[in-house]
Short mmCIF file of C-alpha atoms in Angstrom, two decimals:
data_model
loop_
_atom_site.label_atom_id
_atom_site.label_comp_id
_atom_site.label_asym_id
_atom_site.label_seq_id
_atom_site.Cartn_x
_atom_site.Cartn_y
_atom_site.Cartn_z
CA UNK A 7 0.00 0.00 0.00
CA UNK A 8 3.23 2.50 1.00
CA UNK A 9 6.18 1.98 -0.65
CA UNK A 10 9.00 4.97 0.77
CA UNK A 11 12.65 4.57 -0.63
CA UNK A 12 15.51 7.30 0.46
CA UNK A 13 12.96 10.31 1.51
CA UNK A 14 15.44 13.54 2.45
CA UNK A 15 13.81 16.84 3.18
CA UNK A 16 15.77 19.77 4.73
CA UNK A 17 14.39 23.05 6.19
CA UNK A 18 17.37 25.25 5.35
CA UNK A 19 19.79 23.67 7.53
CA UNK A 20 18.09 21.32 9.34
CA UNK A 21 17.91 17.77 8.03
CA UNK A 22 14.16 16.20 8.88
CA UNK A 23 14.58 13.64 7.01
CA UNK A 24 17.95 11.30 6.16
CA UNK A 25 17.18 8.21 3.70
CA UNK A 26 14.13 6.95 5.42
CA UNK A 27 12.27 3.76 4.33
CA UNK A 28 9.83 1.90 4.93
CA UNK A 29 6.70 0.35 3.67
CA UNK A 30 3.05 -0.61 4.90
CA UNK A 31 1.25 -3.74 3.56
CA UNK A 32 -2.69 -4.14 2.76
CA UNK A 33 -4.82 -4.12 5.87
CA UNK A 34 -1.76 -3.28 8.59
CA UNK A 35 -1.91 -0.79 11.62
CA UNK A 36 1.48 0.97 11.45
CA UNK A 37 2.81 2.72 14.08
CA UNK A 38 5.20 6.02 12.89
CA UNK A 39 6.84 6.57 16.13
CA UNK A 40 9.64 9.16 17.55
CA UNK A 41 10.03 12.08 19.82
CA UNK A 42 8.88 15.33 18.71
CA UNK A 43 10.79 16.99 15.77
CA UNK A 44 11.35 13.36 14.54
CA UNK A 45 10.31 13.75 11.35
CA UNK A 46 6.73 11.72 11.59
CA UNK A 47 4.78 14.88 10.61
CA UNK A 48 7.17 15.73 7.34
CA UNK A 49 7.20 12.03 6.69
CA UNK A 50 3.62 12.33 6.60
CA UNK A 51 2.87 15.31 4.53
CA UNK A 52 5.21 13.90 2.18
CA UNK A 53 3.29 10.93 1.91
CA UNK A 54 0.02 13.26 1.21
CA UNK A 55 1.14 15.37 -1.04
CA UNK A 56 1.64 18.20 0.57
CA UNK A 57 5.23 18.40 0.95
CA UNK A 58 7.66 17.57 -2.00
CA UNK A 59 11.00 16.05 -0.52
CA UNK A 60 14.15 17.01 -1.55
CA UNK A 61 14.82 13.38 -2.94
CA UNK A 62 13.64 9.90 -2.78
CA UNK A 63 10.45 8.01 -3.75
CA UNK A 64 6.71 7.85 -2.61
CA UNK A 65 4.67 5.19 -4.32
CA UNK A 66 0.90 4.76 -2.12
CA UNK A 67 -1.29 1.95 -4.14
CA UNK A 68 1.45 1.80 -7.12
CA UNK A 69 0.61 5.54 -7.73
CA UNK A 70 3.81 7.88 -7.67
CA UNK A 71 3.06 10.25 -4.92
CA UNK A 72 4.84 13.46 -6.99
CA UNK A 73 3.64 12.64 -10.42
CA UNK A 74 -0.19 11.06 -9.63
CA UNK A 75 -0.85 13.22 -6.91
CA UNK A 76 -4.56 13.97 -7.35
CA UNK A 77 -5.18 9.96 -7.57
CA UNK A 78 -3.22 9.69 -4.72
CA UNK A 79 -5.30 11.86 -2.71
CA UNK A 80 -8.23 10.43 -3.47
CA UNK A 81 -7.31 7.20 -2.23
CA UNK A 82 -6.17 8.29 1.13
CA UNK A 83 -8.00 9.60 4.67
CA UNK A 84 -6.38 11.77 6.42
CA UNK A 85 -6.75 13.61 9.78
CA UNK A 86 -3.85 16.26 10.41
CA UNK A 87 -2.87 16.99 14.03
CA UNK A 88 -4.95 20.29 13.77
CA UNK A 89 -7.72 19.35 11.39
CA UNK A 90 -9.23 22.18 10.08
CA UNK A 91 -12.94 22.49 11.18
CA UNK A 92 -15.28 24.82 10.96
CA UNK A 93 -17.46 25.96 14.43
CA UNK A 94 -20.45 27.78 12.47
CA UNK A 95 -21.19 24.66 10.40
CA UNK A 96 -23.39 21.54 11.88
CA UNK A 97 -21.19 18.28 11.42
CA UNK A 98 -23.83 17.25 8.70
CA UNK A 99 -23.43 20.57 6.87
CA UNK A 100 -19.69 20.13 7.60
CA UNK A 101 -19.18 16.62 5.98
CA UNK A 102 -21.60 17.58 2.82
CA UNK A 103 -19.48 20.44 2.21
CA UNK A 104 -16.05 17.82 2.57
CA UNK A 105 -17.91 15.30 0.57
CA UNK A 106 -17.98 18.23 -1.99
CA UNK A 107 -14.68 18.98 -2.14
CA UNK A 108 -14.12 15.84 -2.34
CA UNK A 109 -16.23 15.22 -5.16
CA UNK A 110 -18.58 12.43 -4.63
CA UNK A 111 -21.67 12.50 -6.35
CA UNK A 112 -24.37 13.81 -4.88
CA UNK A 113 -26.55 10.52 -5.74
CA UNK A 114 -24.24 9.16 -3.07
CA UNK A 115 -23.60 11.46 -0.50
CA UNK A 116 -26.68 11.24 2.00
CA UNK A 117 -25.69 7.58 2.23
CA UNK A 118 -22.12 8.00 3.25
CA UNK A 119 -22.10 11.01 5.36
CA UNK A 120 -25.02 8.72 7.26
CA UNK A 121 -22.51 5.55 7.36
CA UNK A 122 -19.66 7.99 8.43
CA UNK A 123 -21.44 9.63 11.07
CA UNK A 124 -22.66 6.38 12.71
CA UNK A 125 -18.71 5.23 12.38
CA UNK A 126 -17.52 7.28 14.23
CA UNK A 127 -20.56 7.60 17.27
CA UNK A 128 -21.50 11.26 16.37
CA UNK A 129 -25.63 10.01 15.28
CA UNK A 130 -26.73 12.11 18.40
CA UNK A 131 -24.74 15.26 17.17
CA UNK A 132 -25.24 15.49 13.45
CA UNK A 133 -27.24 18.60 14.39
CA UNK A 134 -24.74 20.43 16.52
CA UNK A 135 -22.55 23.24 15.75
CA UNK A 136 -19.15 22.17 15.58
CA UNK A 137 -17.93 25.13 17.78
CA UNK A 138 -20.24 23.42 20.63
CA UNK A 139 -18.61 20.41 20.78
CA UNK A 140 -16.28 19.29 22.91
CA UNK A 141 -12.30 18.25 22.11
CA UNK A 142 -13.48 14.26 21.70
CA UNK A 143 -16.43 14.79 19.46
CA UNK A 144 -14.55 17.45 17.51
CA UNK A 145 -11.41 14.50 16.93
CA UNK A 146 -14.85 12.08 16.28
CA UNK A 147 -15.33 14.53 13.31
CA UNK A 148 -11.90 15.09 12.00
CA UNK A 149 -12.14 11.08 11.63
CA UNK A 150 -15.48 11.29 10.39
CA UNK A 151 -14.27 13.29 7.60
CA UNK A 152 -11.36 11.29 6.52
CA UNK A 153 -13.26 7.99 6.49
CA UNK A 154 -16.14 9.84 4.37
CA UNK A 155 -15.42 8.80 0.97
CA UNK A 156 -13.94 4.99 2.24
CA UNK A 157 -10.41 5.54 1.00
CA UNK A 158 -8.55 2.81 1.43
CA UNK A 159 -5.85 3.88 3.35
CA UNK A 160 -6.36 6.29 6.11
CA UNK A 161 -2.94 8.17 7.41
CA UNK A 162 -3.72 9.86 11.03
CA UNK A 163 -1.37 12.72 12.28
CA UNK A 164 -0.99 12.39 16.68
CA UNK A 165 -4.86 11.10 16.56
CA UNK A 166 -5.48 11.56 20.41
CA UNK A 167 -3.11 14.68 21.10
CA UNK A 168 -5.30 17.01 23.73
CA UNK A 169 -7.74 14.20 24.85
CA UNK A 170 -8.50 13.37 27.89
CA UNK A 171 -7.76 9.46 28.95
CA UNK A 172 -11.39 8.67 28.67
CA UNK A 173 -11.73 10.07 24.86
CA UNK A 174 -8.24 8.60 23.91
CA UNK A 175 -9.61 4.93 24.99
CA UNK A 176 -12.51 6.05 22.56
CA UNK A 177 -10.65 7.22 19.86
CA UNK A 178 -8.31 4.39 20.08
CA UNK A 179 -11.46 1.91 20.04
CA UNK A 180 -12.70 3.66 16.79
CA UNK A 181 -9.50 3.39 15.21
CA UNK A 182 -9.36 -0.10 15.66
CA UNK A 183 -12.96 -0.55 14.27
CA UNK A 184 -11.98 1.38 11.39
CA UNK A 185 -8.78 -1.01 10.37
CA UNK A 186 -10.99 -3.75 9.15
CA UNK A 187 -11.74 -1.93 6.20
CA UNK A 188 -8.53 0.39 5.66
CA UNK A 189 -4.77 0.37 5.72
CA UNK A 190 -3.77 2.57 8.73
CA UNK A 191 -0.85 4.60 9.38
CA UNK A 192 -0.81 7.08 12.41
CA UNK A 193 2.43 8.67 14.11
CA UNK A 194 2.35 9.23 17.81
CA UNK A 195 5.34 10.19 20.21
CA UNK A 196 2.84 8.28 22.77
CA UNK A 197 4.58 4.55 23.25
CA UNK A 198 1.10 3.31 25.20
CA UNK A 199 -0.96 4.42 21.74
CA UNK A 200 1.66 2.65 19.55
CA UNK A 201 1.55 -0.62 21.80
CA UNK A 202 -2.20 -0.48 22.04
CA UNK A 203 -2.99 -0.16 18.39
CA UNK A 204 -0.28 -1.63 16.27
CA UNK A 205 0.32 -4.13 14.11
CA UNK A 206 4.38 -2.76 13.48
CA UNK A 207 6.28 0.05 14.28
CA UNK A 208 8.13 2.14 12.26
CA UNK A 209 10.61 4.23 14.88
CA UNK A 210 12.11 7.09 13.72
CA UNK A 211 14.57 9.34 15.24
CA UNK A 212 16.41 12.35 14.05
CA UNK A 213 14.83 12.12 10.53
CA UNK A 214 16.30 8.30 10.51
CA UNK A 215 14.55 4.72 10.29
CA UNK A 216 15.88 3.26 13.96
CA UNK A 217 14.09 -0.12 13.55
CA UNK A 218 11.12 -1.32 11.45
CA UNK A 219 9.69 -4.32 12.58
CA UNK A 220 6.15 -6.13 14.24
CA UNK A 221 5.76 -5.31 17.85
CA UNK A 222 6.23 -9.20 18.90
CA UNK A 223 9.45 -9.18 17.32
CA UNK A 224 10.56 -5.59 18.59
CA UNK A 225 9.96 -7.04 22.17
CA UNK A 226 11.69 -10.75 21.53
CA UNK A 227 14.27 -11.90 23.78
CA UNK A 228 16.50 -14.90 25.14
CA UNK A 229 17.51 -13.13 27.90
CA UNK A 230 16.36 -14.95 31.43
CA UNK A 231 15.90 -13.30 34.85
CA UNK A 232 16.98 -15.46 38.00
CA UNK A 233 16.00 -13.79 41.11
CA UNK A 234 17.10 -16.13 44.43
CA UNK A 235 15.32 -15.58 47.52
CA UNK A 236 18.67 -16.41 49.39
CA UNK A 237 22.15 -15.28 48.95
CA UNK A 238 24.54 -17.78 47.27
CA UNK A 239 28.24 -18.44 46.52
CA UNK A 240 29.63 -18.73 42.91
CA UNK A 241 25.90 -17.92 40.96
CA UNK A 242 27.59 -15.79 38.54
CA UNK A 243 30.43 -18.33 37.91
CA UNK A 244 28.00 -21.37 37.57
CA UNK A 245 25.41 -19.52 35.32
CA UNK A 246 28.47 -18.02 33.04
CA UNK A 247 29.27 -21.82 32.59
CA UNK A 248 25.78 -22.83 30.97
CA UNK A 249 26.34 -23.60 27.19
CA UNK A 250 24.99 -21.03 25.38
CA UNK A 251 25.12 -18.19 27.94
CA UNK A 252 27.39 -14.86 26.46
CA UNK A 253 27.47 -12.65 29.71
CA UNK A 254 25.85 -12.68 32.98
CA UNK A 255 24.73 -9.76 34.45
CA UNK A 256 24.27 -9.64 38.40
CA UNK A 257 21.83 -7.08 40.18
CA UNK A 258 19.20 -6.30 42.79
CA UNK A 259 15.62 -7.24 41.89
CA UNK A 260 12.31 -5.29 43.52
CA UNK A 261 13.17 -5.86 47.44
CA UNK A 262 16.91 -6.40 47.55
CA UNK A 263 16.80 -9.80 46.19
CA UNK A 264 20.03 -10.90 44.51
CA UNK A 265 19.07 -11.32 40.51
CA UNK A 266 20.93 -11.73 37.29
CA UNK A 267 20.34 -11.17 33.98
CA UNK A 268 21.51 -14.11 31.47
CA UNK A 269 22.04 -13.33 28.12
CA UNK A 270 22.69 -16.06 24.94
CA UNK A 271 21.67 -16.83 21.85
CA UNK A 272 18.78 -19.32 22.68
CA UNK A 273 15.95 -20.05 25.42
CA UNK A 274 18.15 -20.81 28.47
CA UNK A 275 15.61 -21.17 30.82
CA UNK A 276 15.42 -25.12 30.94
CA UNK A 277 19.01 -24.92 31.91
CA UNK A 278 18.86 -22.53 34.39
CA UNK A 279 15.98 -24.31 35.99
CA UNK A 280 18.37 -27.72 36.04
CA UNK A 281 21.48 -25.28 37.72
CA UNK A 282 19.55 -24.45 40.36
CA UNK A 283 17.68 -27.53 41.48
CA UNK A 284 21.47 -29.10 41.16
CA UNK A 285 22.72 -26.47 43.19
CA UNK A 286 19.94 -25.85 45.39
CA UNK A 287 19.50 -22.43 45.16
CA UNK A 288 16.20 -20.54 46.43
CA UNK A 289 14.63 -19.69 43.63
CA UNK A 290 12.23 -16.74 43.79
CA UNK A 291 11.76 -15.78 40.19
CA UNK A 292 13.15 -17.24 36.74
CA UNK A 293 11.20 -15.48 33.78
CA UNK A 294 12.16 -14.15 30.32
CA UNK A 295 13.46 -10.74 30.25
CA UNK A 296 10.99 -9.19 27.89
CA UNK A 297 11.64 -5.82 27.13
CA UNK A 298 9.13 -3.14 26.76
CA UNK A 299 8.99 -1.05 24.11
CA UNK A 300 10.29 1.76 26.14
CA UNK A 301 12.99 0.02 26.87
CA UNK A 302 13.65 -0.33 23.23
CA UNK A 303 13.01 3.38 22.70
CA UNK A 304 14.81 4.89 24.80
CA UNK A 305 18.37 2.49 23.78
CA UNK A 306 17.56 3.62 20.57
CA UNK A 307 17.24 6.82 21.24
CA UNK A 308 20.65 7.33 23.67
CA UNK A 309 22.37 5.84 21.05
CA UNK A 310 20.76 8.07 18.17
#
């Protein structure tokens, strides 16, 4: 659905962008995440046509982003991080004016704005002024909008920035609603949205692609956690010794317990278990050391 190859874009001289790639396949929820001033929002007004880059590709549905831009358009959703709305008009007279612009045919229009309205929860509001609404319902219709004319890929800029936690849980449950019948790709600098939501994250970080990948495989790991609820002699040195085991890693669990952190290249959690029933050791804890994808974020991002 998104193919990106080598995308640079400089403001003067700042580099946003430096070579990044990626793509999305049919029917995914991608995650484009990084801290603010990232690059997301360039990457993503790139991808929409609203931004040329300064070099580099942009292919959404097999349509080149710079030369079949209208077509492009047409095929996409999209709900900025400030969508434009307008308070005087009623969300009904607000979506017949975007299915305008939009130009769907008017045969067709009383059907869709109806089918977008009940989407996205707004059927008790279709009257209301826009300006009376609050933040939630006024996100509810920035969605509303982008889903109106069932594009097949919908690409949603911070989608719950400003909610409150109750309307982000709502937004994010819409979102998820919507994905069964679009290709979805939303940036956030919010790592709870991104786990939440996604199918794959794309993190990005100083205008760079840090890793690409699905969120099970982000978080994989070998590594094993041995807490003991005693002290013991020679732990490190008997662990270290376990085929398969690269480095050993002591420290102090959650209430002073001695722990250590096993790292190899394979599950070494059956032989762990064996060491310490041989050795009798007071085992308190032995678990995989999954890492979060905080963790992950932040080592990428010290290391940026």
């Amino acid at each position: 659905m998104i193919n990106v190859r080598d995308l640079t874009k400089s403001y003067g001289s700042i580099e946003a962008l430096r070579g990044v790639s990626f793509e999305v396949q049919s029917g995914e929820i991608v995650g484009l995440l990084g801290p603010n001033g990232a690059g997301k929002s360039t990457t993503i007004k790139i991808l929409t046509g609203y931004l040329h880059p300064d070099s580099g590709t942009v292919t959404v549905d097999d349509l080149d982003v710079l030369a079949q831009a209208k077509q492009v358009q047409a095929r996409i959703g999209y709900l900025s991080e400030n969508t434009p709305l307008y308070p005087s008009l009623s969300i009904q007279a607000y979506l017949k004016f975007m299915a305008d612009m939009r130009g769907v045919p008017e045969a067709q229009q009383p059907a869709l704005i109806s089918e977008a309205i009940v989407a996205t929860g707004l059927a008790d509001y279709r009257a209301r002024l826009i300006g009376q609404l609050s933040k939630g319902l006024r996100q509810r219709v920035g969605l509303a909008q982008a889903i109106l004319h069932k594009p097949r890929l919908l690409i949603l800029d911070e989608p719950t920035i400003g909610l409150d936690p109750t309307q982000i849980v709502e937004i994010r449950g819409l979102i998820k609603r919507l994905s069964a019948s679009s290709t979805i790709l939303f940036s956030s600098h919010i790592l709870s949205e991104v786990e939440a939501l996604c199918d794959r994250v794309v993190i990005i970080i100083n205008g760079q692609v840090r890793a690409d990948a699905r969120l099970d495989e982000l978080t994989a790991s070998t590594d094993t956690v041995l807490v003991l609820q005693d002290e013991a002699p020679g732990v490190r040195e008997r662990l270290a010794a376990l085929q398969g085991v690269t480095r050993v890693e002591p420290f102090r669990a959650q209430g002073r317990y001695a722990a250590f952190r096993v790292v190899g290249d394979s599950d070494l959690a059956p032989a762990i278990y064996e060491a310490a029933r041989h050795e009798a050791w007071a085992v308190r804890e032995l678990r995989r050391d999954t890492p979060t994808l905080e963790t992950i974020f932040n080592q990428l991002a010290t290391t940026a």
